[in-house]
mmCIF file of C-alpha atoms in Angstrom:
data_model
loop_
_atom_site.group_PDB
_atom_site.id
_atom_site.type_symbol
_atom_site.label_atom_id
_atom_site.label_comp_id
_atom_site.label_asym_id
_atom_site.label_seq_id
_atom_site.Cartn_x
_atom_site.Cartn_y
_atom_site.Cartn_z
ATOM 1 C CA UNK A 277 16.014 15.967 13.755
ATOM 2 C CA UNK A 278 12.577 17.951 14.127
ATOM 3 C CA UNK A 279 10.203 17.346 16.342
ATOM 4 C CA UNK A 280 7.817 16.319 13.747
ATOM 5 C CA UNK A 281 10.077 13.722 12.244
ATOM 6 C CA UNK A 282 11.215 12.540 15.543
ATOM 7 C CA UNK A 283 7.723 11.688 16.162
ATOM 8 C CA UNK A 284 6.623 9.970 12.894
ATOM 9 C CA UNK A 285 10.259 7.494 13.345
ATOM 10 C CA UNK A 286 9.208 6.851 16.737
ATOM 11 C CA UNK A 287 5.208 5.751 15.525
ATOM 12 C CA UNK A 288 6.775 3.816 12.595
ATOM 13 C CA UNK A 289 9.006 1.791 15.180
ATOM 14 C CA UNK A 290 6.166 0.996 17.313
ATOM 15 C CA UNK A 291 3.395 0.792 14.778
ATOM 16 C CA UNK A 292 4.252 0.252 11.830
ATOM 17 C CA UNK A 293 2.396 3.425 10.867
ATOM 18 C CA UNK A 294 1.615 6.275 11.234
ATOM 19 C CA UNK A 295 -0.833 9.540 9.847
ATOM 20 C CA UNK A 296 0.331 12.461 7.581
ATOM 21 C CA UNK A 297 -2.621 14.656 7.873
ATOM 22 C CA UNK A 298 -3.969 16.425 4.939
ATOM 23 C CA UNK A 299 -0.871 16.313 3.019
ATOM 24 C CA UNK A 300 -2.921 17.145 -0.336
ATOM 25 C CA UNK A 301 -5.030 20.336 -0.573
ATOM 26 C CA UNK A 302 -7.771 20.529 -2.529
ATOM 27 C CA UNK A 303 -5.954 21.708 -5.708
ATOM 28 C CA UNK A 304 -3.151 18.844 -5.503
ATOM 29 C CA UNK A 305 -5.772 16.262 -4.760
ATOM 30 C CA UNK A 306 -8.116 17.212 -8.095
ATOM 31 C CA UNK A 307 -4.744 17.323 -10.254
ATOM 32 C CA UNK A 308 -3.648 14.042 -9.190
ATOM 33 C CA UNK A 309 -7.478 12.665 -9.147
ATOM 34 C CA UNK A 310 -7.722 13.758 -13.069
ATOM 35 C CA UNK A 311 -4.499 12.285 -13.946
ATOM 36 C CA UNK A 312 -5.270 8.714 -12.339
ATOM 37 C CA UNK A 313 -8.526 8.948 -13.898
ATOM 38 C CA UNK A 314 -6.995 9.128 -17.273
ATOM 39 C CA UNK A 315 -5.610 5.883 -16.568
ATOM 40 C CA UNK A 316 -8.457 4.135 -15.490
ATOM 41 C CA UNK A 317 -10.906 5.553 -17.873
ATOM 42 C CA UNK A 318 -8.253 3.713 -20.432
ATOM 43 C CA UNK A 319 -7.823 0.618 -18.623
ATOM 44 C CA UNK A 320 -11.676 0.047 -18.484
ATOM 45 C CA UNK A 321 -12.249 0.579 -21.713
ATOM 46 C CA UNK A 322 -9.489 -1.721 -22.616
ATOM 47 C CA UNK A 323 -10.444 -4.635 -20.200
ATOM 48 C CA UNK A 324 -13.700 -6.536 -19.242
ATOM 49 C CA UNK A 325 -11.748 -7.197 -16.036
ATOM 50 C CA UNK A 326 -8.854 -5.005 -15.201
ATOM 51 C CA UNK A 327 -10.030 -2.213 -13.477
ATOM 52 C CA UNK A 328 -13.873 -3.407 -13.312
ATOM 53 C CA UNK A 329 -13.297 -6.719 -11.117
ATOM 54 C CA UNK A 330 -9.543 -5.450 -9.565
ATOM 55 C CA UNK A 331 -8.818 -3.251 -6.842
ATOM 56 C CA UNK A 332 -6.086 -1.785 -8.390
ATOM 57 C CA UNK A 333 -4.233 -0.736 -11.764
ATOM 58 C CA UNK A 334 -0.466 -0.046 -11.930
ATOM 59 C CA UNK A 335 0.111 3.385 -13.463
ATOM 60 C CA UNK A 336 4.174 2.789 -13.740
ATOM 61 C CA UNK A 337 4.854 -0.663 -15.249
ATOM 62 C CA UNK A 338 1.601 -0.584 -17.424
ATOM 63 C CA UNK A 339 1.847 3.060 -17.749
ATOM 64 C CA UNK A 340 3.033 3.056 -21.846
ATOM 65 C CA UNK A 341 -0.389 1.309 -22.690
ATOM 66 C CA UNK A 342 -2.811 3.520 -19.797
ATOM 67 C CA UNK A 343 -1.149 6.542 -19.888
ATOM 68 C CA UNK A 344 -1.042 5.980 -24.052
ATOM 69 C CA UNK A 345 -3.211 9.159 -24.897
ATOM 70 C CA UNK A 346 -1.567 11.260 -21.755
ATOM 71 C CA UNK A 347 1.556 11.317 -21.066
ATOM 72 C CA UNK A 348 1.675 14.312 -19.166
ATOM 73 C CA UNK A 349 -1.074 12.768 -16.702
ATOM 74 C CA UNK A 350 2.154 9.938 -16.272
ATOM 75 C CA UNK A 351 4.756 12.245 -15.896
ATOM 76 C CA UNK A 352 3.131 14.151 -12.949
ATOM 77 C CA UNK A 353 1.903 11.094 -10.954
ATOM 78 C CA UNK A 354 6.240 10.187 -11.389
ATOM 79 C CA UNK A 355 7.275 13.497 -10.576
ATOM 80 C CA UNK A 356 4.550 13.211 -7.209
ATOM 81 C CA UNK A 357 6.003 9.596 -6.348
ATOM 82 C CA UNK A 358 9.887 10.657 -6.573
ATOM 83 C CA UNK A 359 8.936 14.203 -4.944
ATOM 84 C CA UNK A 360 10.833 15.287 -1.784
ATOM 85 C CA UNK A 361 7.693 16.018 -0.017
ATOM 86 C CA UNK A 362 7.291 11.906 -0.166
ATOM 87 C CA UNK A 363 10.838 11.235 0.343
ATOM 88 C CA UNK A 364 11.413 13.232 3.377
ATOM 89 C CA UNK A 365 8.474 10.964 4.988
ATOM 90 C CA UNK A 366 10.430 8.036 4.056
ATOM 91 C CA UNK A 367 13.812 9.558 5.631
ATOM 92 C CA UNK A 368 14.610 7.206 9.091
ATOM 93 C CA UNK A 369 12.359 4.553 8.391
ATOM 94 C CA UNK A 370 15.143 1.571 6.947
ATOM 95 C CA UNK A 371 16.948 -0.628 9.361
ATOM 96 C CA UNK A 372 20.305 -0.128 10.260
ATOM 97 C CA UNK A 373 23.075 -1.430 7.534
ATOM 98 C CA UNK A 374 20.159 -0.957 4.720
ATOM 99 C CA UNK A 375 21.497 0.709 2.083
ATOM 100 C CA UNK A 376 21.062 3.757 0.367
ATOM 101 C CA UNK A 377 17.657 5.885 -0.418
ATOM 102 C CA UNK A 378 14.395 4.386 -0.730
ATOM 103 C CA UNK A 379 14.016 2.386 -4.122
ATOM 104 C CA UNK A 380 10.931 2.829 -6.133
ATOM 105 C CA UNK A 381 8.722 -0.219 -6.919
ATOM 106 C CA UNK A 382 5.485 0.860 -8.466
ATOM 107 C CA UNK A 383 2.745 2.991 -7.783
ATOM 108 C CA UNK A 384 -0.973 1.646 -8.539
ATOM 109 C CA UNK A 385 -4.258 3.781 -7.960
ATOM 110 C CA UNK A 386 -6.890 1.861 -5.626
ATOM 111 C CA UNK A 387 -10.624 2.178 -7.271
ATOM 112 C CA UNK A 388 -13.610 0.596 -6.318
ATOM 113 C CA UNK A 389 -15.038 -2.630 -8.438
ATOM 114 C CA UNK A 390 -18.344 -1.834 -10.501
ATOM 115 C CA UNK A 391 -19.167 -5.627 -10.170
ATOM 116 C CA UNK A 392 -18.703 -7.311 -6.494
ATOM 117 C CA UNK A 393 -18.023 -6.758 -3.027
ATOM 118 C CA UNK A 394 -15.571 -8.711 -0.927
ATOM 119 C CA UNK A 395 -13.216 -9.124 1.491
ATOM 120 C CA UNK A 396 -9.634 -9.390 1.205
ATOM 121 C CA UNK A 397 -7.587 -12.007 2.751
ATOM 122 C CA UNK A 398 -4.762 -11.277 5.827
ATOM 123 C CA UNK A 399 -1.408 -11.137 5.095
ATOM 124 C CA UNK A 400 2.124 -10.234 4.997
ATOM 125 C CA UNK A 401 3.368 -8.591 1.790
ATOM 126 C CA UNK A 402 6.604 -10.770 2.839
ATOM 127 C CA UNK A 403 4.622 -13.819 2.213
ATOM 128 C CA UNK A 404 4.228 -13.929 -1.527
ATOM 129 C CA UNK A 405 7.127 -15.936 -3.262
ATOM 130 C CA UNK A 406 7.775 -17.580 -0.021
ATOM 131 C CA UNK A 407 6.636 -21.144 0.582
ATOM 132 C CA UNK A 408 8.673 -21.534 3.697
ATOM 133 C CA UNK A 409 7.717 -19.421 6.703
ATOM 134 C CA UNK A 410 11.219 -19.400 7.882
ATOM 135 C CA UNK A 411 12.557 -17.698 4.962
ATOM 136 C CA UNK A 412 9.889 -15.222 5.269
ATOM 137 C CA UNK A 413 10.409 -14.736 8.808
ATOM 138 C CA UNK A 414 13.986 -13.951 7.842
ATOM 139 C CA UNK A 415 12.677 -11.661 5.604
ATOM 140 C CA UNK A 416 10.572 -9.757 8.006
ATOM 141 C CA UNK A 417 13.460 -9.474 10.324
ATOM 142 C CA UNK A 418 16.151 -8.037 8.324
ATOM 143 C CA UNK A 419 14.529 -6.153 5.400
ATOM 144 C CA UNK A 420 11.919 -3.132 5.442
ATOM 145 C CA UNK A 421 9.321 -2.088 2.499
ATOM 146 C CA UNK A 422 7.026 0.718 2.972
ATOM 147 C CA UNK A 423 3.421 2.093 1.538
ATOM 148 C CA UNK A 424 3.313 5.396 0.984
ATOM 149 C CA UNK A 425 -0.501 5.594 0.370
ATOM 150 C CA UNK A 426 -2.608 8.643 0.083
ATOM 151 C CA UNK A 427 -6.536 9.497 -0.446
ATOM 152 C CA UNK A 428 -8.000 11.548 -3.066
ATOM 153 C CA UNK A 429 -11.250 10.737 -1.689
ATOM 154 C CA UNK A 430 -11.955 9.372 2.063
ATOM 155 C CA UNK A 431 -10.907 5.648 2.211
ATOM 156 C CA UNK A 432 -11.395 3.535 5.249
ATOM 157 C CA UNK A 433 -10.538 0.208 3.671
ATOM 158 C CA UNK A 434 -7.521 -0.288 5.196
ATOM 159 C CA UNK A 435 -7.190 -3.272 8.178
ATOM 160 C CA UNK A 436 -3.753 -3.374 9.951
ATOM 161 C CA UNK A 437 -2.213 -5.367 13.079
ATOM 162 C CA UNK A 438 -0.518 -2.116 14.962
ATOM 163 C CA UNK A 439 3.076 -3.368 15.848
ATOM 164 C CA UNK A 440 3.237 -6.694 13.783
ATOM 165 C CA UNK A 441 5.895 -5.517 11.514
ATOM 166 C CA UNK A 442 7.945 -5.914 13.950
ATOM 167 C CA UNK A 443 7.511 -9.716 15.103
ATOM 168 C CA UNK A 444 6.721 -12.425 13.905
ATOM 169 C CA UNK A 445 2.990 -14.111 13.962
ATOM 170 C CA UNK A 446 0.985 -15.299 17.265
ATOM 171 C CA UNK A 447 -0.472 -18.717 16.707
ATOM 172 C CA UNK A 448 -3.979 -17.147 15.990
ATOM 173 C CA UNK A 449 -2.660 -14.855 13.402
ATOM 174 C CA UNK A 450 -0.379 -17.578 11.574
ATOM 175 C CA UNK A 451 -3.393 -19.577 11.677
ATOM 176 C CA UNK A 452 -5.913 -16.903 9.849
ATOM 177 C CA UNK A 453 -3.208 -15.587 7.692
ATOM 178 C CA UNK A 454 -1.938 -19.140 5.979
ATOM 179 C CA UNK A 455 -4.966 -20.778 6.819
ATOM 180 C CA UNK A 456 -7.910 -21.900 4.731
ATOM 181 C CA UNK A 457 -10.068 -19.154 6.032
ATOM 182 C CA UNK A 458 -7.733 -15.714 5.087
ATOM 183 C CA UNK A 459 -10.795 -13.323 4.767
ATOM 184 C CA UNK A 460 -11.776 -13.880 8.635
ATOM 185 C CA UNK A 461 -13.101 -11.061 10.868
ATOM 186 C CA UNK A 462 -11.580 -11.579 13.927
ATOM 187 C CA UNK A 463 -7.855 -10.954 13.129
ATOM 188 C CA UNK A 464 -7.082 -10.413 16.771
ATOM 189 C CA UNK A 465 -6.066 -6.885 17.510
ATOM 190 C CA UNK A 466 -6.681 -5.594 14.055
ATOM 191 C CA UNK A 467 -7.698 -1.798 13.800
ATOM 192 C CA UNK A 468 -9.073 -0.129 10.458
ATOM 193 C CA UNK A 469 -7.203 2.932 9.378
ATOM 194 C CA UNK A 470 -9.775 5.605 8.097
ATOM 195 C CA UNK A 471 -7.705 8.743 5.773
ATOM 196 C CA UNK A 472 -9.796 11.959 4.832
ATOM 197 C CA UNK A 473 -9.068 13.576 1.297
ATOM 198 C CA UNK A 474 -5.792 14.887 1.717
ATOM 199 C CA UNK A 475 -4.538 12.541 4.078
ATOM 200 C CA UNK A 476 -1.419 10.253 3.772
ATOM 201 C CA UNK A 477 -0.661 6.672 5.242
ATOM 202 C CA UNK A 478 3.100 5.275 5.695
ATOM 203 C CA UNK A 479 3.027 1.530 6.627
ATOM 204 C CA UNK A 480 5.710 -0.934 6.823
ATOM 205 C CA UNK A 481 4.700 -3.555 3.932
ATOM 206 C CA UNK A 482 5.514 -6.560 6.708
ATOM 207 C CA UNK A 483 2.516 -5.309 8.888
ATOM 208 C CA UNK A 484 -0.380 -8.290 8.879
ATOM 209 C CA UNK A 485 -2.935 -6.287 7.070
ATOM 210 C CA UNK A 486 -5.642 -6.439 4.488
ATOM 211 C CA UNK A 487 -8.280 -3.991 2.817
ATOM 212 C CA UNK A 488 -12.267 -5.370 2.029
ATOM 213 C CA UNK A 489 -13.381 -3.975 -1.564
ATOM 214 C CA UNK A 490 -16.690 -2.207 -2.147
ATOM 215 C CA UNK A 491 -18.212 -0.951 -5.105
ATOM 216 C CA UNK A 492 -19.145 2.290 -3.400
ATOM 217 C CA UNK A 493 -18.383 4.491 -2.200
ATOM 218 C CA UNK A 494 -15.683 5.583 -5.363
ATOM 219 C CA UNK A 495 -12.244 4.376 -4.254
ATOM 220 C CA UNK A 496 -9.549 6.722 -5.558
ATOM 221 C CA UNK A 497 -5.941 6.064 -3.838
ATOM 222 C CA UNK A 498 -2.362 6.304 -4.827
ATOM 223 C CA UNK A 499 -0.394 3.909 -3.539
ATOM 224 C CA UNK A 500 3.506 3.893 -4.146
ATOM 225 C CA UNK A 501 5.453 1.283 -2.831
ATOM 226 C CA UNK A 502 9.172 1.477 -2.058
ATOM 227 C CA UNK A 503 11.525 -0.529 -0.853
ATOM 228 C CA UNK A 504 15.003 -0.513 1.289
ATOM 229 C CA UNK A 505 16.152 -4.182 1.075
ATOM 230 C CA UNK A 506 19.463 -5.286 0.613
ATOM 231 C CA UNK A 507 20.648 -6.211 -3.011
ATOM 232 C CA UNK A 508 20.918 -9.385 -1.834
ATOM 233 C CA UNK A 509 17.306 -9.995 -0.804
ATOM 234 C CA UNK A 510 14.651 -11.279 -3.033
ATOM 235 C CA UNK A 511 12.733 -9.491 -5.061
ATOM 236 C CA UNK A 512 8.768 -10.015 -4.671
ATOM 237 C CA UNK A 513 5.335 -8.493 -6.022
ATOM 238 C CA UNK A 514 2.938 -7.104 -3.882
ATOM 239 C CA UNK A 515 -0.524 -8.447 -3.318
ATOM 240 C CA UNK A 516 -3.631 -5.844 -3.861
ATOM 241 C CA UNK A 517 -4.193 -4.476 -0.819
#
C-alpha cells in the first residue's frame, strides 16, 4: 500500500473525509462541465421546477430523457463515474466482511437555484426510510456508502461533522438533526469543506452533514454516490445534499 493511499484510508477512518487535490485539470474539468450542461440546459427547459428550484438533477436514472439529444455527453460522465482513477480512491474504504467492489448508485450534478436561497437541513443519509433510530443506528454501524464529489467550479457548500460517521449522535446533534429546527447554525463541531476547480471530496454518506443553496455563485458539481452494503441491507435514496 502507497504512502498516498495509506494516508487517504487513515483520514477516511478518522474523518470521514478526506481531499483529492486538483484531480481535474483544466481540460477534464471543461469536458465534463459541457457534458453536465447538456443535461441541465434540457432539464430546464423541460421543467418550471427541476433544475430551477432543486439543487440537483440525476444524470443516470433520468439520463434517457436529459441526455435525449446527447448521448455521448451521457456516455462520458459513465465512463468518468466507473473510471479507475475514481475507483482506486474508493479502494480500502468498506468495512471488513463488506462485499465485493464499490456498487454504483447514481451520479447527479449540483447547480445553483435561479429562484431562492436557503439552507439545507442536518442529516444522516442513513436516516431516510428509517423511522426508528435504532435501525438506523444499526445501519450506521455495519454498512458504509460513500460521495465521491468533485468541483468543476469552486464550491464551498458543503457542512460536515469530522468523525461522526463513525458514532452515533450526541444529544445536541440528535436533537438538531430530527428536530423541528434541521436548518440550525450551530451544529456543534461542524466545519465547511471548501474544493477549488479540480478538486475532489470522498465522504462517508453516514457523516451528519448538510450543504446551504445559493443562487450564485454558479454551482457545477458531480456527485456519484456508491455504495458497499451488504445484499442484505436496505436499499435507500439519498437526500440533496
Amino acid at each position: 500500500m502507497s504512502t498516498s493511499t495509506r494516508d487517504r484510508i487513515n483520514a477516511f477512518r478518522a474523518q470521514g473525509l478526506f481531499i483529492a487535490r486538483a484531480f481535474l485539470d483544466i481540460a477534464e474539468r471543461a469536458e465534463l462541465r459541457r457534458a453536465c450542461d447538456a443535461a441541465l440546459l434540457r432539464t430546464r427547459a423541460l421543467s418550471r421546477e427541476t433544475g430551477h428550484s432543486t439543487p440537483r438533477i440525476s444524470l443516470l436514472t433520468d439520463g434517457a430523457t436529459c441526455f435525449q439529444d446527447d448521448p455521448c455527453a451521457l456516455e462520458l460522465i459513465s465512463t468518468f463515474v466507473g473510471s479507475w482513477r475514481v475507483c482506486e480512491l474508493l479502494a480500502g474504504l468498506s468495512r471488513p466482511g463488506e462485499e465485493g467492489a464499490p456498487r454504483l448508485k447514481d451520479a447527479h450534478y449540483y447547480h445553483e437555484q435561479t429562484r431562492r436561497d436557503w439552507d439545507g437541513d442536518w442529516h444522516r443519509d442513513s436516516q431516510f426510510g428509517q423511522s426508528d433510530p435504532e435501525i438506523e443506528r444499526a445501519i450506521v454501524a455495519t454498512t458504509t456508502s460513500v460521495h465521491f464529489r468533485v468541483a468543476l467550479e469552486d464550491d464551498d457548500r458543503l457542512e460536515i461533522v469530522p468523525g461522526s460517521h463513525a458514532r452515533w449522535d450526541t444529544p445536541d446533534e440528535l436533537r438538531i438533526r430530527r428536530g423541528a429546527d434541521r436548518t440550525a447554525p450551530d451544529m456543534p463541531n461542524a466545519a465547511r469543506v471548501a474544493l477549488r476547480a479540480g478538486d475532489a471530496c470522498i465522504f462517508h454518506a453516514w457523516s451528519i452533514h448538510r450543504a446551504t443553496y445559493r443562487r450564485a455563485p454558479p454551482r457545477r458539481t458531480i456527485d456519484a454516490l456508491y455504495t458497499f452494503a451488504r445484499p442484505t441491507v436496505r436499499q435507500w435514496t439519498p437526500p440533496a445534499t
